[in-house]
Coordinates of C-alpha atoms and ligand atoms in Angstrom, one line a residue:
X122 CA 103.6 104.3 92.7
X123 CA 105.3 103.3 95.9
X124 CA 103.2 102.8 99.0
X125 CA 105.2 105.4 100.9
X126 CA 103.8 108.8 101.6
X127 CA 105.0 111.2 98.8
X128 CA 105.8 114.6 100.2
X129 CA 105.5 117.3 97.6
X130 CA 103.6 120.1 96.2
X131 CA 101.5 121.0 93.2
X132 CA 102.1 124.1 91.1
X133 CA 98.9 125.2 89.4
X134 CA 98.4 128.0 86.8
X135 CA 94.7 128.7 87.1
X136 CA 92.2 130.5 85.0
X137 CA 92.2 127.9 82.1
X138 CA 89.1 126.1 81.0
X139 CA 89.2 122.3 80.8
X140 CA 87.8 120.1 78.1
X141 CA 87.7 116.5 77.0
X142 CA 86.7 113.2 78.6
X143 CA 87.7 111.7 82.0
X144 CA 87.2 108.2 83.4
X145 CA 86.5 108.2 87.1
X146 CA 88.8 105.8 89.2
X147 CA 87.5 103.0 91.4
X148 CA 86.2 103.9 94.9
X149 CA 88.7 104.1 97.7
X150 CA 86.0 103.7 100.3
X151 CA 84.8 100.5 98.6
X152 CA 88.3 99.0 98.1
X153 CA 89.4 99.3 101.7
X154 CA 86.7 97.2 103.4
X155 CA 86.7 94.7 100.5
X156 CA 90.5 94.2 100.9
X157 CA 89.9 93.6 104.6
X158 CA 87.0 91.2 103.9
X159 CA 89.2 89.1 101.5
X160 CA 90.9 87.7 104.7
X161 CA 87.8 85.6 105.2
X162 CA 88.2 83.8 101.8
X163 CA 91.4 81.8 102.4
X164 CA 92.4 81.9 98.7
X165 CA 93.0 84.2 95.7
X166 CA 90.5 87.0 95.1
X167 CA 90.8 89.3 92.1
X168 CA 89.7 92.9 92.4
X169 CA 89.2 94.9 89.2
X170 CA 89.1 98.8 89.0
X171 CA 91.3 99.0 92.1
X172 CA 92.6 102.6 92.4
X173 CA 96.4 103.2 93.0
X174 CA 96.3 105.1 96.2
X175 CA 98.5 105.3 99.3
X176 CA 95.5 104.1 101.5
X177 CA 95.2 101.1 99.2
X178 CA 98.9 100.4 99.4
X179 CA 98.7 100.7 103.2
X180 CA 95.9 98.1 103.2
X181 CA 98.0 95.7 101.0
X182 CA 100.9 96.3 103.4
X183 CA 98.7 95.2 106.3
X184 CA 97.6 92.0 104.4
X185 CA 101.3 91.2 103.5
X186 CA 102.3 91.8 107.2
X187 CA 99.6 89.3 108.2
X188 CA 101.2 86.8 105.8
X189 CA 99.0 87.1 102.7
X190 CA 100.4 87.8 99.2
X191 CA 99.1 90.8 97.2
X192 CA 100.2 92.0 93.8
X193 CA 99.0 94.6 91.4
X194 CA 98.7 94.4 87.6
X195 CA 97.6 97.8 86.5
X196 CA 94.2 98.4 88.1
X197 CA 93.8 94.8 89.0
X198 CA 94.8 93.7 92.5
X199 CA 95.2 90.0 93.3
X200 CA 95.2 89.0 97.0
X201 CA 95.9 85.5 98.2
X202 CA 94.8 85.2 101.8
X203 CA 95.4 81.4 102.0
X204 CA 98.4 81.6 104.3
X205 CA 98.5 83.8 107.4
X206 CA 101.2 84.1 110.1
X207 CA 100.3 87.0 112.3
X208 CA 97.1 88.2 114.0
X209 CA 98.1 91.7 115.0
X210 CA 98.5 95.1 113.3
X211 CA 101.4 97.1 114.7
X212 CA 100.8 100.8 115.4
X213 CA 103.2 101.9 112.6
X214 CA 100.8 100.3 110.1
X215 CA 97.7 101.5 111.9
X216 CA 98.9 105.1 111.9
X217 CA 99.6 105.1 108.2
X218 CA 95.9 104.6 107.6
X219 CA 93.3 105.8 110.1
X220 CA 90.6 103.5 108.7
X221 CA 92.6 100.3 109.4
X222 CA 90.0 99.6 112.1
X223 CA 88.1 98.1 109.2
X224 CA 90.4 95.1 109.5
X225 CA 89.1 94.2 112.9
X226 CA 85.9 92.4 111.9
X227 CA 87.7 90.3 109.3
X228 CA 90.7 89.4 111.6
X229 CA 88.6 88.4 114.6
X230 CA 86.5 86.2 112.4
X231 CA 89.6 84.5 111.0
X232 CA 91.9 84.3 114.0
X233 CA 89.7 84.3 117.2
X234 CA 92.5 86.5 118.8
X235 CA 93.5 89.9 117.4
X236 CA 95.8 92.7 118.7
X237 CA 95.8 96.1 117.1
X238 CA 96.6 99.6 118.2
X239 CA 94.0 102.2 117.3
X240 CA 94.7 105.8 116.3
X241 CA 92.7 108.2 118.5
X242 CA 91.8 110.7 115.9
X243 CA 92.8 112.3 112.7
X244 CA 92.6 115.6 110.9
X245 CA 88.8 115.5 111.0
X246 CA 88.7 115.3 114.8
X247 CA 88.3 112.3 117.1
X248 CA 87.5 109.1 115.3
X249 CA 85.7 107.1 118.0
X250 CA 85.2 103.3 117.4
X251 CA 82.7 102.7 120.2
X252 CA 80.0 101.5 117.8
X253 CA 82.5 99.0 116.3
X254 CA 83.6 97.6 119.6
X255 CA 80.1 97.4 121.2
X256 CA 78.7 95.5 118.2
X257 CA 81.6 93.0 118.2
X258 CA 81.1 92.5 122.0
X259 CA 77.4 91.7 121.3
X260 CA 78.7 89.1 118.8
X261 CA 80.8 87.3 121.5
X262 CA 84.2 89.2 121.2
X263 CA 85.9 90.1 124.4
X264 CA 87.8 93.4 123.9
X265 CA 90.1 95.2 126.2
X266 CA 91.2 98.7 125.4
X267 CA 94.4 99.9 127.2
X268 CA 97.1 102.3 126.2
X269 CA 95.6 102.7 122.7
X270 CA 95.9 99.0 122.1
X271 CA 92.9 96.7 121.4
X272 CA 93.2 93.1 122.6
X273 CA 90.3 91.1 121.2
X274 CA 89.5 87.4 121.7
X275 CA 86.7 85.0 121.2
X276 CA 86.4 82.7 124.2
X277 CA 83.3 80.7 123.1
X278 CA 82.2 81.5 119.5
X279 CA 81.5 84.4 117.2
X280 CA 77.7 84.5 116.9
X281 CA 75.0 86.6 115.3
X282 CA 73.3 89.4 117.2
X283 CA 70.6 92.1 116.8
X284 CA 72.6 95.3 116.6
X285 CA 71.0 98.7 116.6
X286 CA 73.5 101.4 115.6
X287 CA 72.9 104.8 117.3
X288 CA 74.6 106.4 114.3
X289 CA 74.5 104.9 110.8
X290 CA 78.3 104.5 110.9
X291 CA 79.8 103.3 107.6
X292 CA 82.8 101.6 109.2
X293 CA 80.8 100.0 112.0
X294 CA 78.3 98.7 109.4
X295 CA 81.1 97.2 107.4
X296 CA 82.9 95.7 110.3
X297 CA 79.7 94.0 111.5
X298 CA 78.8 92.7 108.1
X299 CA 82.2 91.2 107.6
X300 CA 82.3 89.6 111.1
X301 CA 78.8 88.3 110.7
X302 CA 79.4 86.7 107.4
X303 CA 80.9 83.5 109.0
X304 CA 79.5 83.9 112.5
X305 CA 77.1 81.3 113.9
X306 CA 73.5 82.4 113.3
X307 CA 71.9 85.5 112.1
X308 CA 72.9 89.1 112.6
X309 CA 70.5 92.0 112.1
X310 CA 71.9 95.5 111.8
X311 CA 69.3 98.3 112.4
X312 CA 70.1 101.9 111.4
X313 CA 72.8 100.6 109.1
X314 CA 74.7 102.9 106.9
X315 CA 73.3 103.0 103.3
X316 CA 76.3 104.2 101.3
X317 CA 76.9 102.6 97.9
X318 CA 80.2 101.3 99.3
X319 CA 78.2 99.1 101.8
X320 CA 76.3 97.6 98.9
X321 CA 79.6 97.0 97.0
X322 CA 81.1 95.2 100.0
X323 CA 77.9 93.1 100.3
X324 CA 78.1 92.2 96.6
X325 CA 81.7 91.0 97.1
X326 CA 80.9 89.0 100.2
X327 CA 77.8 87.5 98.4
X328 CA 80.1 86.5 95.5
X329 CA 82.2 84.8 98.2
X330 CA 79.2 82.8 99.4
X331 CA 77.9 85.0 102.1
X332 CA 74.1 85.3 102.7
X333 CA 73.3 89.0 103.0
X334 CA 70.0 90.9 102.4
X335 CA 69.1 94.5 102.7
X336 CA 72.5 96.0 102.0
X337 CA 72.0 99.7 101.1
X338 CA 68.9 99.9 103.3
X339 CA 68.7 100.7 107.0
X340 CA 68.2 97.1 108.1
X341 CA 70.8 94.5 106.9
X342 CA 70.4 90.8 107.7
X343 CA 73.4 88.5 107.5
X344 CA 72.9 84.7 107.9
X345 CA 76.3 83.3 108.9
X346 CA 77.8 80.5 106.7
X347 CA 80.5 78.1 107.6
X348 CA 83.1 79.3 105.1
X349 CA 83.6 81.8 102.3
X350 CA 85.5 81.1 99.1
X351 CA 87.5 83.6 97.0
X352 CA 85.8 85.6 94.3
X353 CA 86.6 88.3 91.7
X354 CA 84.9 91.6 91.9
X355 CA 84.9 95.0 90.1
X356 CA 85.0 98.0 92.4
X357 CA 82.4 100.7 91.9
X358 CA 83.5 104.1 90.6
X359 CA 84.4 106.7 93.3
X360 CA 81.5 109.1 93.7
X361 CA 83.6 111.6 95.7
X362 CA 86.3 111.8 93.0
X363 CA 83.5 112.3 90.5
X364 CA 82.1 115.2 92.6
X365 CA 85.6 116.6 92.8
X366 CA 86.1 116.6 89.1
X367 CA 82.7 118.1 88.6
X368 CA 83.7 120.9 90.9
X369 CA 86.9 121.5 88.9
X370 CA 84.8 121.7 85.7
X371 CA 82.3 124.0 87.3
X372 CA 84.8 126.6 88.7
X373 CA 86.6 126.7 85.3
X374 CA 83.5 127.2 83.2
X375 CA 84.3 123.9 81.4
X376 CA 82.4 121.2 79.4
X377 CA 83.6 117.8 80.4
X378 CA 82.4 114.3 79.5
X379 CA 82.6 111.7 82.3
X380 CA 83.0 107.9 81.8
X381 CA 82.4 105.2 84.4
X382 CA 80.1 106.9 86.8
X383 CA 76.9 105.6 88.5
X384 CA 74.4 108.5 88.4
X385 CA 72.3 107.0 91.2
X386 CA 75.3 107.3 93.6
X387 CA 75.3 111.1 92.9
X388 CA 71.7 111.6 93.8
X389 CA 72.3 114.3 96.3
X390 CA 75.2 115.9 94.4
X391 CA 73.9 116.4 90.9
X392 CA 71.0 118.7 92.1
X393 CA 73.6 121.0 93.8
X394 CA 75.5 121.5 90.5
X395 CA 72.2 122.0 88.6
X396 CA 71.2 124.6 91.2
X397 CA 74.5 126.4 90.3
X398 CA 73.4 126.5 86.7
X399 CA 75.3 123.5 85.3
X400 CA 73.7 121.3 82.6
X401 CA 74.1 117.6 83.3
X402 CA 73.0 114.8 81.0
X403 CA 73.5 111.2 82.2
X404 CA 73.4 108.3 79.7
X405 CA 74.3 104.9 81.0
X406 CA 77.6 105.1 82.9
X407 CA 78.4 108.3 81.0
X408 CA 77.7 111.9 81.8
X409 CA 78.1 115.2 80.0
X410 CA 78.7 118.2 82.3
X411 CA 78.4 121.8 81.0
X412 CA 79.2 124.7 83.2
X413 CA 77.8 128.2 82.9
X414 CA 80.1 131.2 82.6
X415 CA 79.0 132.4 86.0
X416 CA 77.8 130.0 88.7
X417 CA 74.8 130.7 90.9
X418 CA 75.4 129.9 94.6
X419 CA 73.8 126.6 95.8
X420 CA 72.4 128.5 98.9
X421 CA 72.4 125.6 101.5
X422 CA 74.5 122.4 101.7
X423 CA 74.0 120.2 104.8
X424 CA 76.1 117.0 105.1
X425 CA 74.1 113.9 106.1
X426 CA 74.4 110.1 106.0
X427 CA 73.7 108.6 102.6
X428 CA 71.6 109.3 100.6
X429 CA 72.0 112.8 102.0
X430 CA 74.8 115.1 100.8
X431 CA 78.1 113.4 101.5
X432 CA 80.5 115.0 104.0
X433 CA 83.4 114.0 101.8
X434 CA 82.1 116.3 99.0
X435 CA 81.7 119.3 101.3
X436 CA 85.3 120.7 100.8
X437 CA 85.3 120.5 97.0
X438 CA 81.8 122.0 96.8
X439 CA 83.0 124.9 99.1
X440 CA 85.5 125.8 96.3
X441 CA 82.5 126.0 93.9
X442 CA 80.6 128.2 96.3
X443 CA 83.6 130.4 96.8
X444 CA 83.3 131.6 93.1
X445 CA 79.6 131.4 92.7
X446 CA 77.3 134.4 92.6
X447 CA 75.7 134.8 96.0
X448 CA 75.8 133.3 99.5
X449 CA 76.1 129.6 100.4
X450 CA 75.5 128.2 103.9
X451 CA 77.3 124.9 104.7
X452 CA 76.3 122.8 107.8
X453 CA 78.9 120.0 108.5
X454 CA 76.9 117.5 110.5
X455 CA 79.2 114.5 110.3
X456 CA 82.6 115.5 111.7
X457 CA 83.7 117.9 114.3
X458 CA 86.4 119.7 112.5
X459 CA 86.1 119.4 108.8
X460 CA 86.8 123.0 107.9
X461 CA 90.6 122.8 107.8
X462 CA 90.5 124.0 104.2
X463 CA 88.7 127.2 105.0
X464 CA 91.7 129.3 106.1
X465 CA 93.6 128.2 103.0
X466 CA 90.7 129.0 100.7
X467 CA 90.6 132.5 102.3
X468 CA 94.3 132.9 101.4
X469 CA 93.2 132.3 97.8
X470 CA 90.7 135.2 98.2
X471 CA 87.6 133.3 99.3
X472 CA 85.2 135.1 101.7
X473 CA 84.2 132.4 104.2
X474 CA 83.1 132.7 107.9
X475 CA 82.9 129.6 110.2
X476 CA 80.8 129.4 113.3
X477 CA 81.0 125.9 114.8
X478 CA 79.4 123.5 112.3
X479 CA 78.3 126.3 110.0
X480 CA 80.3 128.0 107.3
X481 CA 79.0 130.9 105.3
X482 CA 80.5 131.5 101.9
X483 CA 80.1 134.8 100.0
X484 CA 81.0 134.0 96.4
X485 CA 83.9 136.1 95.0
X486 CA 84.1 137.2 91.4
X487 CA 87.5 135.7 91.2
X488 CA 90.1 134.0 93.4
X489 CA 93.7 135.0 93.4
X490 CA 96.7 132.7 93.4
X491 CA 98.6 132.0 96.6
X492 CA 100.8 129.4 98.4
X493 CA 98.5 127.2 100.5
X494 CA 98.9 124.0 102.5
X495 CA 96.5 121.0 102.7
X496 CA 95.7 119.5 106.1
X497 CA 93.5 116.6 105.1
X498 CA 92.4 114.5 102.1
X499 CA 89.3 116.3 100.8
X500 CA 90.6 119.7 101.9
X501 CA 93.6 119.1 99.6
X502 CA 91.2 118.4 96.8
X503 CA 89.3 121.6 97.5
X504 CA 92.5 123.6 97.3
X505 CA 93.3 122.1 93.9
X506 CA 89.8 123.0 92.6
X507 CA 90.1 126.5 93.9
X508 CA 93.6 127.0 92.4
X509 CA 92.3 125.9 89.0
X510 CA 90.0 128.9 89.0
X511 CA 92.4 131.4 90.7
X512 CA 94.1 133.7 88.3
X513 CA 97.9 133.2 88.4
X514 CA 100.2 130.5 89.7
X515 CA 99.3 128.8 93.1
X516 CA 101.4 126.3 95.1
X517 CA 99.7 123.6 97.1
X518 CA 101.8 121.9 99.8
X519 CA 100.8 118.7 101.6
X520 CA 99.7 116.8 98.5
X521 CA 100.6 113.5 100.4
X522 CA 97.1 113.9 101.8
X523 CA 95.6 114.1 98.3
X524 CA 97.4 110.9 97.2
X525 CA 95.6 108.9 99.8
X526 CA 92.4 109.2 97.8
X527 CA 93.0 110.6 94.3
X528 CA 94.9 108.5 91.7
X529 CA 97.4 110.5 89.6
X530 CA 95.2 113.6 90.1
X531 CA 97.6 116.0 88.4
X532 CA 97.8 113.7 85.3
X533 CA 94.0 113.4 85.2
X534 CA 93.7 117.2 85.3
X535 CA 96.5 117.8 82.9
X536 CA 94.8 115.5 80.4
X537 CA 91.8 117.8 80.6
X538 CA 94.0 120.8 79.8
X539 CA 94.9 122.1 83.3
X540 CA 98.3 123.6 83.9
X541 CA 99.4 121.6 86.9
X542 CA 102.7 120.1 87.9
X543 CA 103.9 118.0 90.8
X544 CA 107.2 119.0 92.4
Ligands
EPZ114 C1 83.7 106.6 106.3 O1 84.5 106.9 107.5 C2 84.6 107.1 105.2 N1 85.9 106.4 105.2 C3 84.8 108.6 105.4 O2 85.6 109.0 104.2 C4 83.5 109.3 105.4 O3 83.7 110.7 105.6 C5 82.6 108.7 106.5 O4 82.5 107.3 106.3 C6 81.2 109.3 106.5 O5 80.6 109.0 105.3 C7 86.0 105.2 104.7 O6 85.0 104.6 104.2 C8 87.3 104.5 104.7 P1 81.5 106.9 110.1 P2 83.9 106.2 108.9 O7 81.8 105.7 111.1 O8 83.4 104.9 108.7 C9 80.9 108.8 114.4 C10 87.3 110.1 103.1 O9 87.5 111.3 103.0 N2 81.2 107.5 115.0 O10 80.3 106.8 109.2 O11 85.0 106.4 109.9 C11 82.0 109.5 113.7 O12 82.8 110.2 114.7 C12 86.9 109.6 104.5 O13 87.3 109.3 102.2 C13 81.1 107.2 116.3 O14 80.7 108.1 117.1 O15 82.8 107.2 109.3 C14 81.4 110.4 112.8 O16 81.0 111.6 113.5 C15 86.9 110.6 105.6 N3 81.5 106.0 116.8 C16 80.1 109.7 112.4 O17 79.9 108.6 113.3 C17 81.9 105.0 116.0 O18 82.2 103.9 116.5 C18 80.2 109.0 111.0 O19 81.3 108.2 111.0 C19 82.0 105.3 114.6 C20 81.7 106.5 114.1

């Protein structure tokens, strides 16, 4: 698949049950920071289970722009960061992927001088980066922010610091870990994010020779080392894609077998599906998922930092609540405007009312097909899930959002018996 944004739509004939076995792709939110971190290794790193996504392609494009080579062989990505020529990321590349800020920690540790534009916000609302910048300043980076451009430089040296995050920010935790890996001295991150993607990044950095303890906990300690060496690493499965496929199974009353999942990463998600009446059995990295004919509503879903319920699963689970028996209250605590999918779900017949961060969903017996438009990545996923349960043929426009995070999603669903085409 090319790295360009594919503009297109899905046509979905809903009302069919799914069946069979599905393998969950590698995690987008683990791949992106690890690709950035590979800049520290000055050699060839091999990443296994790397999903084919436009956000991953955008990251590879940034690495190539900097002067690295990057090639893909199936789901293996080989990056060689030995040679570099540039220390900036132009706005065109920054705007293709909002989370490109994750390159800052790696680039400032490698180049001592970095220029990059930073996108103000995205579909989810403003995406501030104050925690990233304040932390790097405490580590000795001078940063000026003017006209949406960051100009960063290290006048003395990049050194460790004691950093207390006011919010357990995933991206800020990742940027600090990466910059600290080869900084002089020790860095302690308090109130660090605990997402599994943080632990996966720490595992890759450790394989490259970094000295990190506490990843996945609220306090992470990084002892800077002089240099890192390349390593190979297998990306963890994508827990949000797993939650999305479980939502698709639940709303179609299906029995699906999952391969390559890590149940402990779904600790706050599995109970929600069990509350809906789904029967879930996990054995090793496999899971059998049986849906009842009629779902019970999950009552209350509040998004929280990991290990709480993930904000990225809020939209897909809203499609489950939309056809469950009863009321569900959602509280979106992580982002200011993450209900872009609600108006489109209502066009499919969902009964949802939004008041600020709260959305109240009254489950409908059935959704009805419609033409809808996606506005963001997880909202697009929720519309696909809802269309699979809606009787009739629905059209979903804006699937370029979906292709940022879901690899060949229409093929994965077709293989399970869904009637879905990409036009
Ligand atoms: C990561 O974004 C994920 N993206 C997001 O997934 C995910 O929703 C989010 O973490 C929360 O889990 C990637 O990993 C690439 P944060 P990130 O910094 O790091 C505020 C998806 O769908 N904040 O943990 O940007 C921020 O506004 C994407 O795959 C500051 O105020 O999220 C938000 O309210 C969407 N200042 C909260 O913290 C900062 O400097 C959590 O954001 C940074 C963040």
